[in-house]
Short mmCIF file of C-alpha atoms and ligand atoms in Angstrom, two decimals:
data_model
loop_
_atom_site.label_atom_id
_atom_site.label_comp_id
_atom_site.label_asym_id
_atom_site.label_seq_id
_atom_site.Cartn_x
_atom_site.Cartn_y
_atom_site.Cartn_z
CA LEU T 707 18.74 -30.56 2.38
CA ILE T 708 21.60 -31.23 0.00
CA ALA T 709 19.22 -32.42 -2.69
CA GLU T 710 17.25 -29.23 -2.26
CA VAL T 711 20.26 -26.99 -2.54
CA VAL T 712 21.47 -28.88 -5.57
CA SER T 713 18.09 -28.63 -7.22
CA LEU T 714 18.10 -24.90 -6.61
CA GLU T 715 21.53 -24.85 -8.15
CA ARG T 716 20.39 -26.48 -11.32
CA ASN T 717 21.07 -23.51 -13.55
CA ASN T 718 24.41 -22.74 -12.07
CA LYS T 719 27.54 -23.55 -14.01
CA LEU T 720 29.10 -24.69 -10.78
CA PHE T 721 26.69 -27.57 -10.77
CA ALA T 722 28.25 -28.80 -14.00
CA LEU T 723 31.54 -29.30 -12.21
CA GLY T 724 29.91 -32.24 -10.52
CA GLY T 725 30.95 -34.05 -7.40
CA ILE T 726 30.94 -30.94 -5.33
CA VAL T 727 30.79 -31.44 -1.64
CA ALA T 728 27.74 -30.25 0.20
CA GLY T 729 29.62 -27.51 2.03
CA TYR T 730 30.91 -26.03 -1.19
CA SER T 731 27.50 -26.25 -2.74
CA ILE T 732 25.96 -24.31 0.12
CA LEU T 733 28.72 -21.72 -0.07
CA ALA T 734 28.27 -21.37 -3.82
CA TYR T 735 24.55 -21.17 -3.37
CA THR T 736 24.90 -18.39 -0.84
CA LEU T 737 27.31 -16.50 -3.08
CA PHE T 738 25.07 -16.76 -6.09
CA SER T 739 21.77 -16.74 -4.29
CA SER T 740 20.71 -13.36 -5.61
CA GLN T 741 20.82 -14.82 -9.12
CA HIS T 742 18.98 -17.93 -8.04
CA GLU T 743 15.34 -17.24 -7.82
CA ALA T 744 13.78 -20.65 -7.59
CA PHE T 745 10.39 -18.94 -7.61
CA GLU T 746 8.42 -17.29 -10.39
CA SER T 747 7.61 -13.63 -10.86
CA PHE T 748 4.18 -12.71 -9.59
CA VAL T 749 1.49 -11.90 -12.14
CA TYR T 750 -1.33 -9.80 -10.73
CA GLN T 751 -4.81 -10.85 -11.74
CA PRO T 752 -7.86 -8.91 -10.63
CA ASP T 753 -10.75 -10.94 -9.29
CA PRO T 754 -13.21 -11.31 -12.20
CA SER T 755 -16.13 -12.12 -9.90
CA MET T 756 -16.32 -8.68 -8.27
CA VAL T 757 -18.31 -6.94 -11.00
CA THR T 758 -20.83 -9.80 -10.90
CA PHE T 759 -21.09 -9.56 -7.10
CA ILE T 760 -22.04 -5.90 -7.42
CA GLN T 761 -24.54 -6.56 -10.19
CA GLU T 762 -26.15 -9.35 -8.18
CA ALA T 763 -26.22 -7.28 -5.00
CA ARG T 764 -28.07 -4.54 -6.85
CA SER T 765 -30.61 -6.86 -8.42
CA LYS T 766 -31.68 -8.31 -5.06
CA LYS T 767 -34.94 -7.05 -3.63
CA GLY T 768 -35.37 -6.12 0.00
CA THR T 769 -33.84 -3.64 2.37
CA SER T 770 -30.44 -4.47 3.67
CA THR T 771 -27.73 -2.06 4.76
CA LEU T 772 -25.12 -1.10 2.19
CA VAL T 773 -22.50 -3.06 4.13
CA GLU T 774 -24.61 -6.22 3.95
CA LYS T 775 -25.43 -5.57 0.33
CA TYR T 776 -21.78 -5.30 -0.69
CA LYS T 777 -20.22 -7.66 1.82
CA ASP T 778 -18.74 -9.87 -0.93
CA VAL T 779 -17.07 -6.92 -2.62
CA LYS T 780 -13.41 -6.46 -1.80
CA VAL T 781 -12.76 -3.12 -0.12
CA ILE T 782 -9.40 -1.55 0.77
CA ASP T 783 -8.94 1.44 3.08
CA VAL T 784 -5.81 3.07 1.63
CA HIS T 785 -5.22 5.69 4.33
CA ASN T 786 -5.43 4.67 7.96
CA HIS T 787 -3.51 5.86 11.03
CA ASP T 788 -4.44 2.95 13.30
CA GLY T 789 -1.22 0.96 12.88
CA PRO T 790 -0.43 1.28 16.60
CA ARG T 791 -3.89 0.14 17.73
CA ILE T 792 -5.17 -2.55 15.40
CA GLU T 793 -6.70 -4.57 18.24
CA PHE T 794 -9.11 -1.73 19.06
CA VAL T 795 -10.13 -1.06 15.47
CA LYS T 796 -10.38 -4.65 14.26
CA PRO T 797 -14.05 -5.04 15.31
CA THR T 798 -14.96 -2.08 13.06
CA TRP T 799 -12.98 -3.50 10.12
CA ASP T 800 -14.82 -6.79 10.58
CA GLU T 801 -18.21 -5.16 10.99
CA TYR T 802 -17.73 -3.21 7.76
CA SER T 803 -16.18 -6.11 5.80
CA ILE T 804 -12.98 -4.17 5.13
CA ASP T 805 -10.68 -6.65 3.44
CA LYS T 806 -7.41 -4.79 3.60
CA VAL T 807 -6.06 -1.71 5.33
CA VAL T 808 -2.99 0.43 4.71
CA LEU T 809 -1.41 0.99 8.08
CA PHE T 810 0.73 3.74 9.53
CA GLY T 811 0.40 5.95 12.60
CA SER T 812 1.86 9.36 13.39
CA VAL T 813 3.28 11.07 10.34
CA SER T 814 6.42 13.04 9.42
CA GLU T 815 7.75 13.34 12.96
CA PRO T 816 10.06 11.29 15.20
CA ALA T 817 7.10 9.57 16.93
CA ALA T 818 6.22 8.03 13.57
CA ILE T 819 9.29 5.74 13.70
CA ARG T 820 7.79 3.74 16.56
CA ASP T 821 4.37 3.63 14.88
CA ASP T 822 5.95 2.43 11.62
CA GLN T 823 7.44 -0.47 13.53
CA ARG T 824 4.02 -1.30 14.97
CA SER T 825 2.47 -1.26 11.50
CA TRP T 826 5.20 -3.61 10.34
CA ASN T 827 4.52 -5.95 13.26
CA ALA T 828 0.80 -5.95 12.44
CA PHE T 829 1.66 -6.86 8.86
CA LYS T 830 3.92 -9.71 9.99
CA LYS T 831 1.07 -11.08 12.07
CA HIS T 832 -1.64 -10.53 9.43
CA PRO T 833 -0.01 -10.20 6.00
CA GLU T 834 -3.33 -11.09 4.38
CA ARG T 835 -5.03 -8.04 5.85
CA PHE T 836 -2.55 -5.18 6.18
CA TYR T 837 -0.23 -3.24 3.92
CA PRO T 838 2.50 -1.51 5.99
CA PHE T 839 3.50 2.06 5.10
CA PHE T 840 6.03 4.23 6.90
CA SER T 841 6.39 7.92 7.50
CA GLY T 842 9.10 8.30 10.15
CA PHE T 843 11.96 9.91 8.27
CA ASP T 844 13.39 13.40 8.00
CA MET T 845 13.13 14.52 4.38
CA HIS T 846 15.71 17.23 5.08
CA SER T 847 18.57 14.94 6.07
CA GLU T 848 20.66 12.33 4.31
CA ALA T 849 20.12 10.03 7.28
CA GLY T 850 16.40 10.30 6.52
CA ILE T 851 16.95 9.02 2.99
CA GLU T 852 19.02 6.12 4.30
CA MET T 853 16.10 5.30 6.58
CA VAL T 854 13.77 5.26 3.55
CA ARG T 855 16.10 2.91 1.69
CA LYS T 856 16.45 0.61 4.67
CA ASN T 857 12.69 0.40 5.24
CA LEU T 858 12.02 -0.29 1.57
CA GLU T 859 14.61 -3.09 1.54
CA GLN T 860 12.97 -4.54 4.62
CA GLY T 861 9.71 -4.83 2.70
CA TYR T 862 7.46 -1.88 3.55
CA MET T 863 4.91 -1.53 0.76
CA GLY T 864 4.48 2.21 0.56
CA ILE T 865 5.63 5.52 1.96
CA GLY T 866 3.27 7.84 3.79
CA GLU T 867 1.47 9.65 4.86
CA VAL T 868 4.22 12.17 4.13
CA VAL T 869 3.47 15.78 4.95
CA ALA T 870 4.83 17.48 1.84
CA ALA T 871 3.18 20.73 2.93
CA SER T 872 0.76 21.82 5.61
CA THR T 873 -0.45 25.24 6.64
CA TYR T 874 -3.99 24.70 7.88
CA SER T 875 -4.27 21.17 9.25
CA GLU T 876 -4.55 21.45 13.03
CA VAL T 877 -2.56 18.28 13.55
CA VAL T 878 0.01 17.91 10.81
CA SER T 879 0.92 21.57 10.31
CA LYS T 880 2.85 21.20 13.58
CA VAL T 881 4.90 18.07 12.81
CA ALA T 882 8.68 18.39 12.98
CA TRP T 883 9.53 16.77 9.65
CA LYS T 884 6.95 18.38 7.37
CA GLY T 885 8.02 19.88 4.06
CA LYS T 886 7.23 23.22 2.55
CA ASP T 887 6.14 21.72 -0.78
CA ALA T 888 6.25 18.49 -2.81
CA MET T 889 9.84 19.11 -3.98
CA ASP T 890 11.28 20.11 -0.61
CA GLY T 891 14.44 18.63 0.92
CA TYR T 892 15.40 15.21 -0.41
CA LEU T 893 11.90 14.38 -1.63
CA SER T 894 13.21 13.94 -5.19
CA ASP T 895 15.48 11.16 -3.91
CA VAL T 896 12.53 9.61 -2.09
CA TYR T 897 10.52 9.64 -5.34
CA LYS T 898 13.41 7.93 -7.15
CA LEU T 899 13.49 5.22 -4.51
CA CYS T 900 9.72 4.81 -4.88
CA ALA T 901 10.16 4.17 -8.59
CA GLN T 902 13.03 1.77 -7.97
CA TYR T 903 11.07 -0.27 -5.41
CA ARG T 904 7.76 0.26 -7.20
CA VAL T 905 6.08 1.59 -4.06
CA PRO T 906 3.60 4.47 -4.08
CA ILE T 907 3.94 7.56 -1.91
CA LEU T 908 0.94 9.05 -0.12
CA LEU T 909 1.35 12.83 0.07
CA HIS T 910 -0.45 15.23 2.36
CA ILE T 911 -0.60 18.70 0.84
CA ASP T 912 -2.60 21.55 2.29
CA PRO T 913 -3.79 23.89 1.04
CA LEU T 914 -4.53 22.04 -2.20
CA SER T 915 -4.32 25.13 -4.37
CA GLY T 916 -2.06 27.68 -6.03
CA SER T 917 1.68 27.20 -5.80
CA GLN T 918 1.34 23.90 -3.91
CA ILE T 919 -0.42 22.40 -6.92
CA ALA T 920 2.19 23.85 -9.29
CA VAL T 921 5.00 22.18 -7.32
CA LEU T 922 3.09 18.89 -7.15
CA GLN T 923 2.80 19.01 -10.95
CA GLU T 924 6.53 19.56 -11.20
CA ALA T 925 7.14 16.46 -9.04
CA LEU T 926 4.67 14.39 -11.10
CA LYS T 927 6.35 15.45 -14.32
CA LYS T 928 9.93 14.92 -13.12
CA HIS T 929 9.12 11.47 -11.72
CA PRO T 930 6.85 9.76 -14.25
CA ASP T 931 7.71 6.29 -12.91
CA THR T 932 6.72 7.16 -9.35
CA LYS T 933 3.12 6.56 -8.29
CA PHE T 934 1.85 9.51 -6.29
CA ILE T 935 -1.25 9.26 -4.14
CA LEU T 936 -2.82 12.59 -3.24
CA ALA T 937 -4.00 12.09 0.34
CA HIS T 938 -7.64 13.05 0.95
CA GLY T 939 -7.70 14.69 -2.46
CA ASN T 940 -11.31 15.77 -1.94
CA VAL T 941 -10.51 17.94 1.09
CA ARG T 942 -10.56 21.33 -0.54
CA SER T 943 -9.58 24.90 0.23
CA ILE T 944 -11.33 26.39 -2.80
CA GLY T 945 -14.90 26.18 -4.15
CA LEU T 946 -16.28 22.75 -5.00
CA ASP T 947 -16.59 23.31 -8.74
CA ARG T 948 -13.10 24.79 -9.01
CA HIS T 949 -11.70 21.95 -6.96
CA VAL T 950 -13.27 19.32 -9.21
CA VAL T 951 -11.88 21.08 -12.29
CA MET T 952 -8.44 21.24 -10.67
CA LEU T 953 -8.47 17.49 -9.89
CA LYS T 954 -9.67 16.70 -13.39
CA SER T 955 -6.76 18.53 -14.96
CA LEU T 956 -4.26 16.81 -12.63
CA LEU T 957 -5.72 13.38 -13.42
CA GLU T 958 -5.77 14.09 -17.13
CA ASP T 959 -2.17 15.36 -17.29
CA HIS T 960 -0.55 12.87 -14.90
CA LYS T 961 -1.27 9.16 -15.22
CA ASN T 962 1.08 8.53 -12.29
CA LEU T 963 -1.32 10.36 -9.96
CA TYR T 964 -3.97 8.66 -7.83
CA VAL T 965 -6.55 10.50 -5.78
CA ASP T 966 -7.21 9.10 -2.32
CA PHE T 967 -10.92 9.85 -1.90
CA PHE T 968 -11.72 10.44 1.78
CA ALA T 969 -15.33 9.34 1.36
CA GLY T 970 -16.59 10.35 4.80
CA HIS T 971 -15.43 13.93 4.33
CA SER T 972 -17.56 14.47 1.23
CA PHE T 973 -20.49 12.38 2.48
CA ALA T 974 -20.60 14.48 5.66
CA ALA T 975 -20.60 17.64 3.54
CA GLY T 976 -23.82 16.54 1.82
CA GLU T 977 -25.22 14.87 -1.24
CA ARG T 978 -24.25 17.61 -3.69
CA GLU T 979 -20.61 17.42 -2.60
CA LEU T 980 -20.45 13.64 -2.89
CA GLU T 981 -22.26 13.60 -6.24
CA ALA T 982 -19.84 16.18 -7.65
CA TYR T 983 -17.04 13.60 -7.66
CA ILE T 984 -18.92 10.62 -9.10
CA PRO T 985 -18.62 11.69 -12.79
CA LEU T 986 -14.91 12.34 -12.25
CA MET T 987 -14.45 8.83 -10.86
CA GLU T 988 -16.31 7.39 -13.83
CA GLN T 989 -14.07 9.37 -16.16
CA TYR T 990 -10.81 8.34 -14.42
CA PRO T 991 -11.73 4.98 -12.87
CA GLN T 992 -8.12 3.82 -12.69
CA GLN T 993 -6.89 6.79 -10.68
CA PHE T 994 -9.15 6.84 -7.62
CA LEU T 995 -8.80 5.02 -4.30
CA LEU T 996 -10.97 5.02 -1.17
CA SER T 997 -10.01 5.80 2.40
CA THR T 998 -11.16 6.78 5.86
CA ASP T 999 -8.17 8.75 7.21
CA SER T 1000 -9.16 6.89 10.41
CA GLY T 1001 -12.31 9.00 10.53
CA TYR T 1002 -10.46 12.27 11.09
CA GLY T 1003 -12.96 15.08 11.79
CA LEU T 1004 -15.95 12.74 11.40
CA PRO T 1005 -18.54 11.56 13.92
CA SER T 1006 -16.96 8.09 13.98
CA LEU T 1007 -14.77 5.62 12.15
CA ALA T 1008 -17.95 3.65 11.40
CA PHE T 1009 -19.31 6.70 9.59
CA ALA T 1010 -16.11 6.83 7.53
CA TYR T 1011 -16.58 3.21 6.41
CA GLN T 1012 -20.30 3.65 5.81
CA SER T 1013 -19.34 6.54 3.50
CA MET T 1014 -17.04 4.32 1.45
CA TYR T 1015 -20.04 2.11 0.68
CA GLU T 1016 -22.09 5.20 -0.18
CA VAL T 1017 -19.51 5.92 -2.90
CA ILE T 1018 -19.43 2.31 -4.10
CA ASP T 1019 -23.23 2.35 -4.33
CA ARG T 1020 -23.20 5.38 -6.64
CA LEU T 1021 -20.68 4.00 -9.14
CA THR T 1022 -21.07 1.62 -12.07
CA PRO T 1023 -20.04 -1.94 -11.09
CA GLU T 1024 -16.87 -1.72 -13.21
CA THR T 1025 -15.72 1.57 -11.70
CA ALA T 1026 -16.75 0.56 -8.18
CA THR T 1027 -14.61 -2.57 -8.45
CA LYS T 1028 -11.55 -0.63 -9.54
CA ILE T 1029 -11.86 2.10 -6.94
CA ALA T 1030 -12.88 -0.13 -4.03
CA TYR T 1031 -9.87 -2.41 -4.33
CA GLU T 1032 -8.38 -3.24 -7.72
CA ASN T 1033 -6.40 -0.05 -8.40
CA PHE T 1034 -4.69 -0.25 -5.07
CA GLU T 1035 -4.31 -4.00 -4.93
CA ARG T 1036 -2.47 -3.81 -8.24
CA LEU T 1037 -0.09 -1.19 -6.83
CA MET T 1038 0.68 -3.48 -3.92
CA GLU T 1039 0.75 -6.89 -5.54
CA GLU T 1040 2.96 -5.90 -8.47
CA GLN T 1041 5.86 -5.03 -6.16
CA PRO T 1042 8.72 -7.50 -6.58
CA PRO T 1043 10.51 -8.96 -3.57
CA THR T 1044 13.55 -6.97 -2.43
CA LYS T 1045 17.13 -8.23 -2.49
CA THR T 1046 17.10 -8.43 1.30
CA GLN T 1047 13.93 -10.53 1.25
CA ILE T 1048 15.32 -12.89 -1.40
CA GLU T 1049 18.54 -13.41 0.54
CA LYS T 1050 16.61 -14.06 3.72
CA ILE T 1051 14.32 -16.55 1.99
CA ASN T 1052 17.27 -18.38 0.45
CA GLN T 1053 18.95 -18.67 3.85
CA LEU T 1054 15.76 -19.98 5.43
CA LEU T 1055 15.15 -22.48 2.63
CA GLU T 1056 18.60 -23.88 3.22
CA VAL T 1057 18.09 -24.25 6.94
CA THR T 1058 14.57 -25.68 6.76
CA GLY T 1059 14.98 -27.81 3.63
CA GLU T 1060 11.78 -26.34 2.23
CA SER T 1061 11.24 -25.58 -1.45
CA ILE T 1062 9.35 -22.79 -3.20
CA GLU T 1063 10.05 -23.97 -6.73
CA GLY T 1064 7.45 -22.70 -9.14
CA LYS T 1065 5.70 -20.51 -6.56
CA GLN T 1066 4.83 -16.99 -7.65
CA VAL T 1067 6.40 -14.53 -5.23
CA ASN T 1068 5.90 -10.80 -4.83
CA LYS T 1069 6.92 -8.55 -1.95
CA ARG T 1070 3.92 -9.39 0.20
CA ILE T 1071 4.24 -13.13 -0.36
CA ALA T 1072 7.98 -12.91 0.32
CA ALA T 1073 7.26 -11.28 3.68
CA GLN T 1074 4.76 -14.00 4.50
CA LEU T 1075 7.22 -16.71 3.44
CA ILE T 1076 9.87 -15.27 5.74
CA VAL T 1077 7.47 -15.36 8.69
CA ASP T 1078 6.41 -18.95 7.91
CA LEU T 1079 9.95 -20.19 7.31
CA GLU T 1080 11.19 -18.55 10.50
CA LYS T 1081 8.50 -20.43 12.40
CA LYS T 1082 9.64 -23.70 10.80
CA LYS T 1083 13.23 -22.89 11.62
CA ARG T 1084 12.39 -22.34 15.29
CA LYS T 1085 10.44 -25.57 15.34
CA LEU T 1086 13.39 -27.48 13.88
CA ALA T 1087 15.75 -25.92 16.40
CA ASN T 1088 13.46 -26.68 19.31
CA PRO T 1089 10.96 -29.41 18.42
CA VAL T 1090 9.85 -30.12 21.98
CA SER T 1091 8.66 -26.68 23.00
CA GLN T 1092 6.29 -26.18 20.07
ZN1 ZN L 175 -4.08 11.00 7.33
#
């Protein structure tokens, strides 16, 4: 343990004093731990084999389902409310080869706080499969902003779904903590925190037209370092052609905007509706993401996943790869560990005598490390029972 601490201390001037007793070394290490990152910064690298997988899948003869055809392609569902019930939905995720899912539950109301905790627990159990988001905070109170800060420090990887505005949605127009537009309450402070922690925010806005769009543009312009995800951006309140033109101008003017494409919604509306978005995706391949919204308003969740593959099947391999997973994976994997995570890891390394020298660590890996090191710590404390 002492050797480990000393090796972690190698860049510290205190080390040069030499002959320090172990206790002092540990104290010094704790004091300076935030400056002592024994690990490397994480460098995100997209999987180069995905484009080839798609090309190969398309060249194969025979009739298989789209899910079978694209089973090797990574797919992320970026908008899912099943955080509180992963055990019931897991068979569907497996059946549809869904690699990763963004989890939350209820949104923008007090009940969301409990669901956020459940999404976090699911992430702790399966950090390779879930990205935890949270939505349980009151955007109109300072306490709400403190809650946002606390959750981000803890390691949540995104904020949402946040109801920035809702007039027509049967469910979310009634939630207690909804906003009146994308600049309401303390949302500006939330956007600043998003930029600081490099987490995206998933915004529900309905209707997607008129003054709501104008205010969204204001938020996008005032917060260029914040990544905004427009929840179910293809759910429209105006004509299809006008809606596509509106999205195009938003995507063109704001490179910090991503459109969450609720595939099942457009697929259910018919071929013309789905096809209307394909050229837009090809034109802005880095700004689209795919989701199910847990199948809201659709015949089934399975239909929602089937629809994601319908979109993938209509795109060029390069665009399909980006939209199916890469755009979002980049947003997640480029998040650095938080100060709280680093401190926790340093404490656990001390106790367990483990080393992470040279390991690349981002926020997700830090969360996983904490879980693993806590297990080791318990084992050390109680070797018989485990
Ligand atoms: Zn939703």
